[in-house]
Each structure stands twice: as structure tokens, then as C-alpha cells.
mmCIF file of C-alpha atoms and ligand atoms in Angstrom:
data_model
loop_
_atom_site.group_PDB
_atom_site.id
_atom_site.type_symbol
_atom_site.label_atom_id
_atom_site.label_comp_id
_atom_site.label_asym_id
_atom_site.label_seq_id
_atom_site.Cartn_x
_atom_site.Cartn_y
_atom_site.Cartn_z
ATOM 1 C CA UNK E 1143 -0.257 -0.084 0.310
ATOM 2 C CA UNK E 1144 1.449 3.153 -0.611
ATOM 3 C CA UNK E 1145 2.137 6.148 1.680
ATOM 4 C CA UNK E 1146 -1.113 7.870 0.688
ATOM 5 C CA UNK E 1147 -3.042 4.765 -0.244
ATOM 6 C CA UNK E 1148 -7.135 5.091 1.062
ATOM 7 C CA UNK E 1149 -7.356 2.069 3.666
ATOM 8 C CA UNK E 1150 -10.231 0.929 5.263
ATOM 9 C CA UNK E 1151 -11.476 0.876 8.943
ATOM 10 C CA UNK E 1152 -14.152 0.037 10.690
ATOM 11 C CA UNK E 1153 -16.669 2.109 13.017
ATOM 12 C CA UNK E 1154 -15.931 0.688 16.142
ATOM 13 C CA UNK E 1155 -17.831 2.957 18.383
ATOM 14 C CA UNK E 1156 -19.676 6.100 18.113
ATOM 15 C CA UNK E 1157 -20.094 8.096 21.348
ATOM 16 C CA UNK E 1158 -22.165 11.584 22.249
ATOM 17 C CA UNK E 1159 -19.402 14.204 23.362
ATOM 18 C CA UNK E 1160 -21.735 16.702 23.921
ATOM 19 C CA UNK E 1161 -24.908 18.212 22.363
ATOM 20 C CA UNK E 1162 -24.145 18.525 18.225
ATOM 21 C CA UNK E 1163 -20.526 16.658 19.367
ATOM 22 C CA UNK E 1164 -19.493 13.360 17.780
ATOM 23 C CA UNK E 1165 -16.600 10.873 18.780
ATOM 24 C CA UNK E 1166 -15.715 8.446 16.219
ATOM 25 C CA UNK E 1167 -13.333 4.889 16.947
ATOM 26 C CA UNK E 1168 -12.534 4.039 14.209
ATOM 27 C CA UNK E 1169 -9.999 0.575 13.660
ATOM 28 C CA UNK E 1170 -8.700 -1.817 11.521
ATOM 29 C CA UNK E 1171 -11.089 -4.827 9.953
ATOM 30 C CA UNK E 1172 -8.753 -7.231 11.013
ATOM 31 C CA UNK E 1173 -7.414 -5.706 14.403
ATOM 32 C CA UNK E 1174 -4.500 -4.663 12.665
ATOM 33 C CA UNK E 1175 -2.359 -2.096 13.806
ATOM 34 C CA UNK E 1176 -3.061 0.927 11.838
ATOM 35 C CA UNK E 1177 -0.293 3.566 10.770
ATOM 36 C CA UNK E 1178 1.517 5.610 13.140
ATOM 37 C CA UNK E 1179 0.638 9.305 13.862
ATOM 38 C CA UNK E 1180 2.663 12.023 15.748
ATOM 39 C CA UNK E 1181 0.954 13.911 18.141
ATOM 40 C CA UNK E 1182 -1.324 17.150 16.520
ATOM 41 C CA UNK E 1183 -2.491 14.650 13.510
ATOM 42 C CA UNK E 1184 -5.574 14.969 11.189
ATOM 43 C CA UNK E 1185 -6.716 12.751 8.553
ATOM 44 C CA UNK E 1186 -9.076 12.651 5.816
ATOM 45 C CA UNK E 1187 -12.186 10.571 6.279
ATOM 46 C CA UNK E 1188 -14.397 10.051 2.675
ATOM 47 C CA UNK E 1189 -17.993 10.778 4.058
ATOM 48 C CA UNK E 1190 -21.232 9.314 2.924
ATOM 49 C CA UNK E 1191 -21.482 11.204 -0.503
ATOM 50 C CA UNK E 1192 -18.399 11.086 -1.377
ATOM 51 C CA UNK E 1193 -17.281 14.482 0.520
ATOM 52 C CA UNK E 1194 -13.721 14.297 1.491
ATOM 53 C CA UNK E 1195 -13.052 15.691 5.396
ATOM 54 C CA UNK E 1196 -10.680 16.271 7.946
ATOM 55 C CA UNK E 1197 -11.155 15.191 11.011
ATOM 56 C CA UNK E 1198 -7.724 15.483 13.912
ATOM 57 C CA UNK E 1199 -7.023 12.439 15.471
ATOM 58 C CA UNK E 1200 -7.573 13.367 19.159
ATOM 59 C CA UNK E 1201 -6.369 9.909 20.738
ATOM 60 C CA UNK E 1202 -3.166 9.350 21.946
ATOM 61 C CA UNK E 1203 -0.479 8.838 19.675
ATOM 62 C CA UNK E 1204 0.551 5.835 21.246
ATOM 63 C CA UNK E 1205 -2.612 3.865 20.644
ATOM 64 C CA UNK E 1206 -1.485 2.183 17.225
ATOM 65 C CA UNK E 1207 -5.011 0.338 16.995
ATOM 66 C CA UNK E 1208 -7.555 3.299 16.967
ATOM 67 C CA UNK E 1209 -7.921 6.329 15.243
ATOM 68 C CA UNK E 1210 -10.357 8.523 17.019
ATOM 69 C CA UNK E 1211 -12.011 11.896 15.591
ATOM 70 C CA UNK E 1212 -14.265 14.346 16.753
ATOM 71 C CA UNK E 1213 -17.240 15.484 15.073
ATOM 72 C CA UNK E 1214 -18.777 18.522 15.523
ATOM 73 C CA UNK E 1215 -22.188 19.558 13.752
ATOM 74 C CA UNK E 1216 -21.987 22.383 11.872
ATOM 75 C CA UNK E 1217 -25.122 24.188 11.660
ATOM 76 C CA UNK E 1218 -23.299 25.758 8.290
ATOM 77 C CA UNK E 1219 -22.167 21.775 6.927
ATOM 78 C CA UNK E 1220 -22.170 21.809 3.282
ATOM 79 C CA UNK E 1221 -22.735 18.308 4.059
ATOM 80 C CA UNK E 1222 -19.543 16.448 5.808
ATOM 81 C CA UNK E 1223 -20.204 16.990 9.017
ATOM 82 C CA UNK E 1224 -24.144 16.659 8.804
ATOM 83 C CA UNK E 1225 -23.407 12.984 6.770
ATOM 84 C CA UNK E 1226 -20.977 12.141 9.689
ATOM 85 C CA UNK E 1227 -23.974 12.455 12.248
ATOM 86 C CA UNK E 1228 -27.001 11.279 10.257
ATOM 87 C CA UNK E 1229 -25.519 8.675 8.541
ATOM 88 C CA UNK E 1230 -22.820 6.994 9.598
ATOM 89 C CA UNK E 1231 -22.940 4.305 12.448
ATOM 90 C CA UNK E 1232 -21.161 1.695 14.647
ATOM 91 C CA UNK E 1233 -19.800 -1.245 11.889
ATOM 92 C CA UNK E 1234 -20.114 1.039 8.995
ATOM 93 C CA UNK E 1235 -16.673 0.892 6.727
ATOM 94 C CA UNK E 1236 -15.170 4.177 6.441
ATOM 95 C CA UNK E 1237 -12.510 4.815 3.713
ATOM 96 C CA UNK E 1238 -9.035 7.546 5.129
ATOM 97 C CA UNK E 1239 -6.125 8.775 4.304
ATOM 98 C CA UNK E 1240 -3.104 7.808 5.734
ATOM 99 C CA UNK E 1241 -2.031 10.479 8.959
ATOM 100 C CA UNK E 1242 -1.046 14.399 8.436
ATOM 101 C CA UNK E 1243 0.858 16.568 10.716
ATOM 102 C CA UNK E 1244 0.461 20.054 9.932
ATOM 103 C CA UNK E 1245 -0.283 21.689 14.155
ATOM 104 C CA UNK E 1246 3.196 19.086 14.646
ATOM 105 C CA UNK E 1247 4.855 19.739 18.481
ATOM 106 C CA UNK E 1248 8.537 20.886 17.827
ATOM 107 C CA UNK E 1249 11.043 18.572 19.176
ATOM 108 C CA UNK E 1250 12.947 21.914 20.894
ATOM 109 C CA UNK E 1251 9.605 22.442 23.287
ATOM 110 C CA UNK E 1252 10.616 23.151 26.540
ATOM 111 C CA UNK E 1253 7.515 24.690 27.724
ATOM 112 C CA UNK E 1254 3.854 25.475 26.187
ATOM 113 C CA UNK E 1255 0.747 26.773 26.580
ATOM 114 C CA UNK E 1256 -2.180 25.110 25.065
ATOM 115 C CA UNK E 1257 -5.706 26.574 24.227
ATOM 116 C CA UNK E 1258 -9.047 25.510 22.083
ATOM 117 C CA UNK E 1259 -12.327 26.974 22.017
ATOM 118 C CA UNK E 1260 -15.198 23.977 21.379
ATOM 119 C CA UNK E 1261 -14.313 21.565 18.042
ATOM 120 C CA UNK E 1262 -10.447 23.459 18.145
ATOM 121 C CA UNK E 1263 -10.624 20.679 21.522
ATOM 122 C CA UNK E 1264 -9.723 17.822 19.513
ATOM 123 C CA UNK E 1265 -6.096 18.358 18.217
ATOM 124 C CA UNK E 1266 -5.349 19.594 21.415
ATOM 125 C CA UNK E 1267 -5.793 16.910 23.053
ATOM 126 C CA UNK E 1268 -3.430 14.385 21.451
ATOM 127 C CA UNK E 1269 -0.654 17.709 22.094
ATOM 128 C CA UNK E 1270 -1.303 17.760 25.716
ATOM 129 C CA UNK E 1271 -0.735 14.088 26.133
ATOM 130 C CA UNK E 1272 2.583 14.000 23.718
ATOM 131 C CA UNK E 1273 3.871 16.740 25.977
ATOM 132 C CA UNK E 1274 2.509 15.337 29.313
ATOM 133 C CA UNK E 1275 4.624 11.922 28.518
ATOM 134 C CA UNK E 1276 7.570 13.761 27.575
ATOM 135 C CA UNK E 1277 7.427 15.525 30.685
ATOM 136 C CA UNK E 1278 7.010 18.918 29.164
ATOM 137 C CA UNK E 1279 5.511 21.421 31.704
ATOM 138 C CA UNK E 1280 1.913 23.258 29.781
ATOM 139 C CA UNK E 1281 -0.797 25.049 30.182
ATOM 140 C CA UNK E 1282 -3.743 24.136 28.710
ATOM 141 C CA UNK E 1283 -7.201 26.712 28.621
ATOM 142 C CA UNK E 1284 -10.190 24.622 26.621
ATOM 143 C CA UNK E 1285 -13.167 27.383 26.126
ATOM 144 C CA UNK E 1286 -16.213 25.123 26.071
ATOM 145 C CA UNK E 1287 -18.445 26.618 23.012
ATOM 146 C CA UNK E 1288 -21.800 27.448 24.688
ATOM 147 C CA UNK E 1289 -23.133 25.420 20.984
ATOM 148 C CA UNK E 1290 -21.339 21.781 22.932
ATOM 149 C CA UNK E 1291 -20.670 22.696 26.284
ATOM 150 C CA UNK E 1292 -18.513 19.797 27.839
ATOM 151 C CA UNK E 1293 -17.572 17.989 24.587
ATOM 152 C CA UNK E 1294 -14.348 15.989 25.792
ATOM 153 C CA UNK E 1295 -14.399 17.359 29.302
ATOM 154 C CA UNK E 1296 -14.696 13.806 30.834
ATOM 155 C CA UNK E 1297 -12.149 12.375 28.780
ATOM 156 C CA UNK E 1298 -9.391 14.853 29.929
ATOM 157 C CA UNK E 1299 -10.430 14.854 33.634
ATOM 158 C CA UNK E 1300 -9.730 10.338 33.453
ATOM 159 C CA UNK E 1301 -6.341 11.672 31.274
ATOM 160 C CA UNK E 1302 -3.157 12.064 33.427
ATOM 161 C CA UNK E 1303 -2.847 15.902 32.024
ATOM 162 C CA UNK E 1304 -6.367 16.364 33.384
ATOM 163 C CA UNK E 1305 -4.305 18.411 36.297
ATOM 164 C CA UNK E 1306 -2.823 20.235 33.392
ATOM 165 C CA UNK E 1307 -6.233 22.207 32.171
ATOM 166 C CA UNK E 1308 -8.491 24.479 32.868
ATOM 167 C CA UNK E 1309 -11.933 24.981 31.705
ATOM 168 C CA UNK E 1310 -14.147 27.731 31.134
ATOM 169 C CA UNK E 1311 -17.543 28.129 29.689
ATOM 170 C CA UNK E 1312 -18.335 30.815 27.001
ATOM 171 C CA UNK E 1313 -20.373 33.325 27.963
ATOM 172 C CA UNK E 1314 -20.193 33.091 31.333
ATOM 173 C CA UNK E 1315 -18.000 34.969 34.592
ATOM 174 C CA UNK E 1316 -15.602 32.032 33.885
ATOM 175 C CA UNK E 1317 -15.139 32.793 30.690
ATOM 176 C CA UNK E 1318 -10.929 32.716 28.914
ATOM 177 C CA UNK E 1319 -9.295 35.951 29.098
ATOM 178 C CA UNK E 1320 -6.244 34.496 26.543
ATOM 179 C CA UNK E 1321 -4.561 37.971 26.785
ATOM 180 C CA UNK E 1322 -4.184 36.735 30.635
ATOM 181 C CA UNK E 1323 -3.081 33.931 29.588
ATOM 182 C CA UNK E 1324 -0.830 34.560 27.281
ATOM 183 C CA UNK E 1325 1.026 37.591 29.418
ATOM 184 C CA UNK E 1326 4.319 36.626 30.762
ATOM 185 C CA UNK E 1327 5.000 33.700 29.631
ATOM 186 C CA UNK E 1328 8.330 32.955 29.409
ATOM 187 C CA UNK E 1329 10.564 32.912 26.285
ATOM 188 C CA UNK E 1330 10.755 29.456 25.192
ATOM 189 C CA UNK E 1331 6.498 28.846 25.470
ATOM 190 C CA UNK E 1332 5.294 27.663 22.172
ATOM 191 C CA UNK E 1333 1.946 28.324 21.862
ATOM 192 C CA UNK E 1334 -0.692 26.061 20.620
ATOM 193 C CA UNK E 1335 -4.024 27.040 19.438
ATOM 194 C CA UNK E 1336 -6.968 25.897 17.749
ATOM 195 C CA UNK E 1337 -10.189 26.771 16.950
ATOM 196 C CA UNK E 1338 -12.293 28.660 14.668
ATOM 197 C CA UNK E 1339 -10.792 32.258 12.783
ATOM 198 C CA UNK E 1340 -13.207 34.462 14.550
ATOM 199 C CA UNK E 1341 -11.277 33.573 17.595
ATOM 200 C CA UNK E 1342 -8.012 32.770 16.480
ATOM 201 C CA UNK E 1343 -7.566 35.977 14.815
ATOM 202 C CA UNK E 1344 -7.567 38.457 17.604
ATOM 203 C CA UNK E 1345 -6.022 36.050 19.886
ATOM 204 C CA UNK E 1346 -2.830 35.471 17.669
ATOM 205 C CA UNK E 1347 -2.847 39.369 16.323
ATOM 206 C CA UNK E 1348 -2.269 39.703 20.481
ATOM 207 C CA UNK E 1349 0.453 37.455 20.899
ATOM 208 C CA UNK E 1350 2.382 39.050 17.597
ATOM 209 C CA UNK E 1351 2.201 43.123 19.085
ATOM 210 C CA UNK E 1352 3.424 41.960 21.809
ATOM 211 C CA UNK E 1353 6.694 39.713 21.860
ATOM 212 C CA UNK E 1354 5.293 36.432 20.686
ATOM 213 C CA UNK E 1355 7.263 35.440 17.292
ATOM 214 C CA UNK E 1356 5.730 33.738 14.132
ATOM 215 C CA UNK E 1357 8.053 30.069 14.869
ATOM 216 C CA UNK E 1358 6.475 29.603 18.153
ATOM 217 C CA UNK E 1359 2.639 30.217 17.452
ATOM 218 C CA UNK E 1360 1.092 26.521 16.269
ATOM 219 C CA UNK E 1361 -2.407 27.319 14.718
ATOM 220 C CA UNK E 1362 -5.285 24.809 13.574
ATOM 221 C CA UNK E 1363 -8.160 26.283 12.465
ATOM 222 C CA UNK E 1364 -11.862 24.599 11.938
ATOM 223 C CA UNK E 1365 -12.737 27.426 9.521
ATOM 224 C CA UNK E 1366 -11.471 29.925 7.260
ATOM 225 C CA UNK E 1367 -12.970 32.605 5.778
ATOM 226 C CA UNK E 1368 -15.468 31.793 2.667
ATOM 227 C CA UNK E 1369 -13.861 30.749 -0.535
ATOM 228 C CA UNK E 1370 -14.023 32.822 -3.934
ATOM 229 C CA UNK E 1371 -17.312 34.685 -3.606
ATOM 230 C CA UNK E 1372 -20.382 34.731 -6.446
ATOM 231 C CA UNK E 1373 -18.891 36.844 -9.507
ATOM 232 C CA UNK E 1374 -15.880 37.603 -8.217
ATOM 233 C CA UNK E 1375 -12.790 39.335 -10.257
ATOM 234 C CA UNK E 1376 -12.697 36.737 -14.088
ATOM 235 C CA UNK E 1377 -8.966 36.193 -14.521
ATOM 236 C CA UNK E 1378 -6.081 34.029 -16.662
ATOM 237 C CA UNK E 1379 -4.551 31.442 -15.827
ATOM 238 C CA UNK E 1380 -1.616 29.452 -17.915
ATOM 239 C CA UNK E 1381 -0.198 26.387 -17.089
ATOM 240 C CA UNK E 1382 3.356 26.932 -17.842
ATOM 241 C CA UNK E 1383 4.636 23.927 -18.545
ATOM 242 C CA UNK E 1384 1.984 23.256 -21.942
ATOM 243 C CA UNK E 1385 1.622 27.100 -22.209
ATOM 244 C CA UNK E 1386 -2.433 26.567 -22.226
ATOM 245 C CA UNK E 1387 -4.466 29.497 -21.119
ATOM 246 C CA UNK E 1388 -8.396 29.484 -18.956
ATOM 247 C CA UNK E 1389 -10.010 31.783 -17.853
ATOM 248 C CA UNK E 1390 -10.959 32.036 -14.895
ATOM 249 C CA UNK E 1391 -15.016 32.257 -14.191
ATOM 250 C CA UNK E 1392 -15.440 34.503 -11.183
ATOM 251 C CA UNK E 1393 -17.973 31.761 -9.435
ATOM 252 C CA UNK E 1394 -15.062 28.879 -9.421
ATOM 253 C CA UNK E 1395 -12.147 28.461 -7.871
ATOM 254 C CA UNK E 1396 -8.765 27.840 -9.848
ATOM 255 C CA UNK E 1397 -8.288 24.096 -9.125
ATOM 256 C CA UNK E 1398 -11.854 23.424 -9.480
ATOM 257 C CA UNK E 1399 -12.162 25.096 -13.243
ATOM 258 C CA UNK E 1400 -8.533 23.481 -14.166
ATOM 259 C CA UNK E 1401 -10.194 20.020 -12.338
ATOM 260 C CA UNK E 1402 -13.111 20.494 -14.937
ATOM 261 C CA UNK E 1403 -10.723 21.749 -17.767
ATOM 262 C CA UNK E 1404 -8.094 18.429 -17.304
ATOM 263 C CA UNK E 1405 -5.549 19.773 -14.689
ATOM 264 C CA UNK E 1406 -5.404 18.265 -12.473
ATOM 265 C CA UNK E 1407 -4.507 20.003 -8.967
ATOM 266 C CA UNK E 1408 -4.290 17.619 -5.495
ATOM 267 C CA UNK E 1409 -6.791 18.941 -3.000
ATOM 268 C CA UNK E 1410 -8.374 18.220 0.188
ATOM 269 C CA UNK E 1411 -9.480 20.644 2.268
ATOM 270 C CA UNK E 1412 -10.935 22.927 -0.554
ATOM 271 C CA UNK E 1413 -11.076 25.889 2.725
ATOM 272 C CA UNK E 1414 -7.392 27.126 2.432
ATOM 273 C CA UNK E 1415 -6.523 25.386 5.292
ATOM 274 C CA UNK E 1416 -4.367 22.729 4.675
ATOM 275 C CA UNK E 1417 -1.951 23.462 2.023
ATOM 276 C CA UNK E 1418 -2.113 20.376 -0.520
ATOM 277 C CA UNK E 1419 -3.182 22.559 -3.019
ATOM 278 C CA UNK E 1420 0.308 24.597 -3.383
ATOM 279 C CA UNK E 1421 1.025 26.171 -6.572
ATOM 280 C CA UNK E 1422 3.730 28.334 -7.130
ATOM 281 C CA UNK E 1423 3.585 31.355 -9.122
ATOM 282 C CA UNK E 1424 6.058 32.203 -11.693
ATOM 283 C CA UNK E 1425 4.343 35.086 -13.067
ATOM 284 C CA UNK E 1426 1.068 37.681 -11.487
ATOM 285 C CA UNK E 1427 0.774 38.750 -8.061
ATOM 286 C CA UNK E 1428 -1.643 36.435 -5.984
ATOM 287 C CA UNK E 1429 -4.557 37.641 -3.740
ATOM 288 C CA UNK E 1430 -4.693 35.275 -1.880
ATOM 289 C CA UNK E 1431 -7.544 34.145 1.152
ATOM 290 C CA UNK E 1432 -5.914 31.443 2.184
ATOM 291 C CA UNK E 1433 -5.022 30.614 6.352
ATOM 292 C CA UNK E 1434 -2.136 28.762 5.997
ATOM 293 C CA UNK E 1435 0.763 29.784 3.686
ATOM 294 C CA UNK E 1436 3.304 31.496 5.392
ATOM 295 C CA UNK E 1437 4.366 35.268 5.113
ATOM 296 C CA UNK E 1438 7.989 33.315 3.787
ATOM 297 C CA UNK E 1439 6.047 31.045 1.546
ATOM 298 C CA UNK E 1440 3.565 33.844 0.047
ATOM 299 C CA UNK E 1441 6.715 35.815 -0.614
ATOM 300 C CA UNK E 1442 8.066 32.905 -2.474
ATOM 301 C CA UNK E 1443 5.627 33.142 -4.837
ATOM 302 C CA UNK E 1444 3.420 30.328 -3.470
ATOM 303 C CA UNK E 1445 -0.580 30.484 -3.548
ATOM 304 C CA UNK E 1446 -3.663 28.045 -2.223
ATOM 305 C CA UNK E 1447 -4.937 27.422 -5.567
ATOM 306 C CA UNK E 1448 -8.113 26.531 -3.805
ATOM 307 C CA UNK E 1449 -8.956 29.879 -2.700
ATOM 308 C CA UNK E 1450 -6.994 32.438 -4.299
ATOM 309 C CA UNK E 1451 -7.356 34.712 -6.605
ATOM 310 C CA UNK E 1452 -5.527 37.229 -8.831
ATOM 311 C CA UNK E 1453 -4.602 40.522 -8.275
ATOM 312 C CA UNK E 1454 -4.370 41.444 -11.869
ATOM 313 C CA UNK E 1455 -5.471 40.025 -14.847
ATOM 314 C CA UNK E 1456 -3.160 36.416 -15.746
ATOM 315 C CA UNK E 1457 -1.110 33.933 -13.294
ATOM 316 C CA UNK E 1458 1.246 31.531 -14.856
ATOM 317 C CA UNK E 1459 1.629 28.884 -12.648
ATOM 318 C CA UNK E 1460 4.002 25.988 -12.351
ATOM 319 C CA UNK E 1461 2.355 23.526 -13.407
HETATM 320 FE FE1 FES K 2969 -6.252 22.635 1.702
HETATM 321 FE FE2 FES K 2969 -6.515 24.051 -0.371
HETATM 322 S S1 FES K 2969 -6.593 22.049 -0.763
HETATM 323 S S2 FES K 2969 -5.801 24.540 1.102
#
């Protein structure tokens, strides 16, 4: 089986973690070990109906016989979370991709601060487990979202890292003030933050304005700003290897339109989150709309073709 190959897994358990929040325990059909993963990893899951969605692995990286994912029923679901909640049951077989990690704990981590809101707790759970096992000091601040209060609380309270966790409930007197927990942290502290954009962005902006370098901030997002709005600007894309030029319409992403024309750019999240569709621009300027690329990657000429567009009339792509 190649590294990228999909594999079948069986849903061994489907648990209600909180209102609108389920966890699924996935195992190999023959009881064999699953591919190893590192804390902070996610997998692609092909949900009923054929959509591919990414879910963080929230169990310990030392578990070799199961993957546990958390799925929040997003009221704005484009079909993925709704299908997982309504159509997937214990005993069903799903196709999953190999674990990938864009939220890795750096080897040199000496101290950490973990911040999670709502479904953002899922990758943080495996990171907390890893830090505890490595004896790395950390504090874990978990803001329970009003839509799913208490999700995974029992898991945390029964874990080795229970003493590191502090719980907050949104819109209550217990609400988390991220600025307070970020202030006065030792220089060596690494920040791991996961949640939705509107919660993450101001916290990260504050951190950067108050001495936290980009290298110390590790972000996993659960939503991105909307992709190309209807009737966005029309522009041309030229494929450098063939010279073919395509006019990208205002209501289609670059990846979607190129796929229709037989030019396949690998994609996964289609929300500017995962980086799978990264393409180098040889000519022209990108209108970046992703939440993934670093300033350095943008300066090198990369853009994420599933959401980003062109500032001018033409992009020449290294395809
Ligand atoms: Fe995930 Fe484009 S497919 S960023």
C-alpha cells in the first residue's frame, strides 16, 4: 500500500460527547495496527456521499490500534459533518487517508501553552497527551463553546493531563481571557491554538504584537473565510508546462475550474486550510485568501489555488 493510499476502517464506537458533538473510534477491519501518527495529526475521511473531510486525531499517538476523531455538527455544514452525524453508525466501513500533521510539536519544545475553543479541542488532546508523556510543562486552557458545552470534558478529567487543564464556559463569568494567559509567559513557551478563525485571529494578532514570534505560534483552524464569492473577478491562468491558458470565471475556484479542464491540482480541505493545493506562481501576483501559508511562503511565490485568486489579469502557474 503506498503512503497516500486510502484504507478501510470500521466504526467501532460512535459516542455522544456533547450536544452536536460526536466522537468516532475507527479500527482496522482485521484488528491490525493502523499507520502511526504524531500528536496534532489529522486524517482525511471520505464521508457518505463522497465528500472528503479532515478530522483531527484526538487519541494518544501511542495508540496503534485505533484512531479517534471528534465531529461537530456544524449548522453551516456543506454536507460533511451532517453525513457523519446522521449516516455513519457503529459497524460501518469508511475510507480514510494516512495521518498527516500540520500542527506538530517541535522537538525543541521546553514549555507550552495550549488554547482551544469548541471543536478545536480535538487536536489539542493529542498534543496534551504528548507533552505529558514527554514531561514538558504546559497549561491547557479550554473554552467550552455554548453550542457543545462539556465536549470531551470526561476524557480530559480521566487523562494523565487532567491537572494541566482549566475549563471555561463561553459567555459566562468563567470566560477565558487569552491575553491574561498569554502575558508574562517565559520566552521559551510555544503556543498551540485551535478553534475557529474569529476566535483565533485576535488572539494571535495580540500575541504577535506582544513579542510572540511566528515560530512560537502553532495554529490549527476549523473554518476559513469563505472561498471565492459569487461573481468574483475573472482572470487568466497559464499552465507553464503546456502554455494552455484558461479564463477562471468569477464563481469558480482555480482548482475547480482547472479540474473541469483536465488539469488536476491535488486538493483536500478546499478551504485554504491544509496546504495540499499549494502551487508556485511564476508570473503575476496572488490575491491570497488562505489561512495557511506563511509570509515567507507567499514571498517565495506560492499560493493556495483552492481559494486564492489573482490581483491582476494573469497568473502563470508552475504546473
Ligand atoms: Fe486545502 Fe487548498 S485544498 S488548502
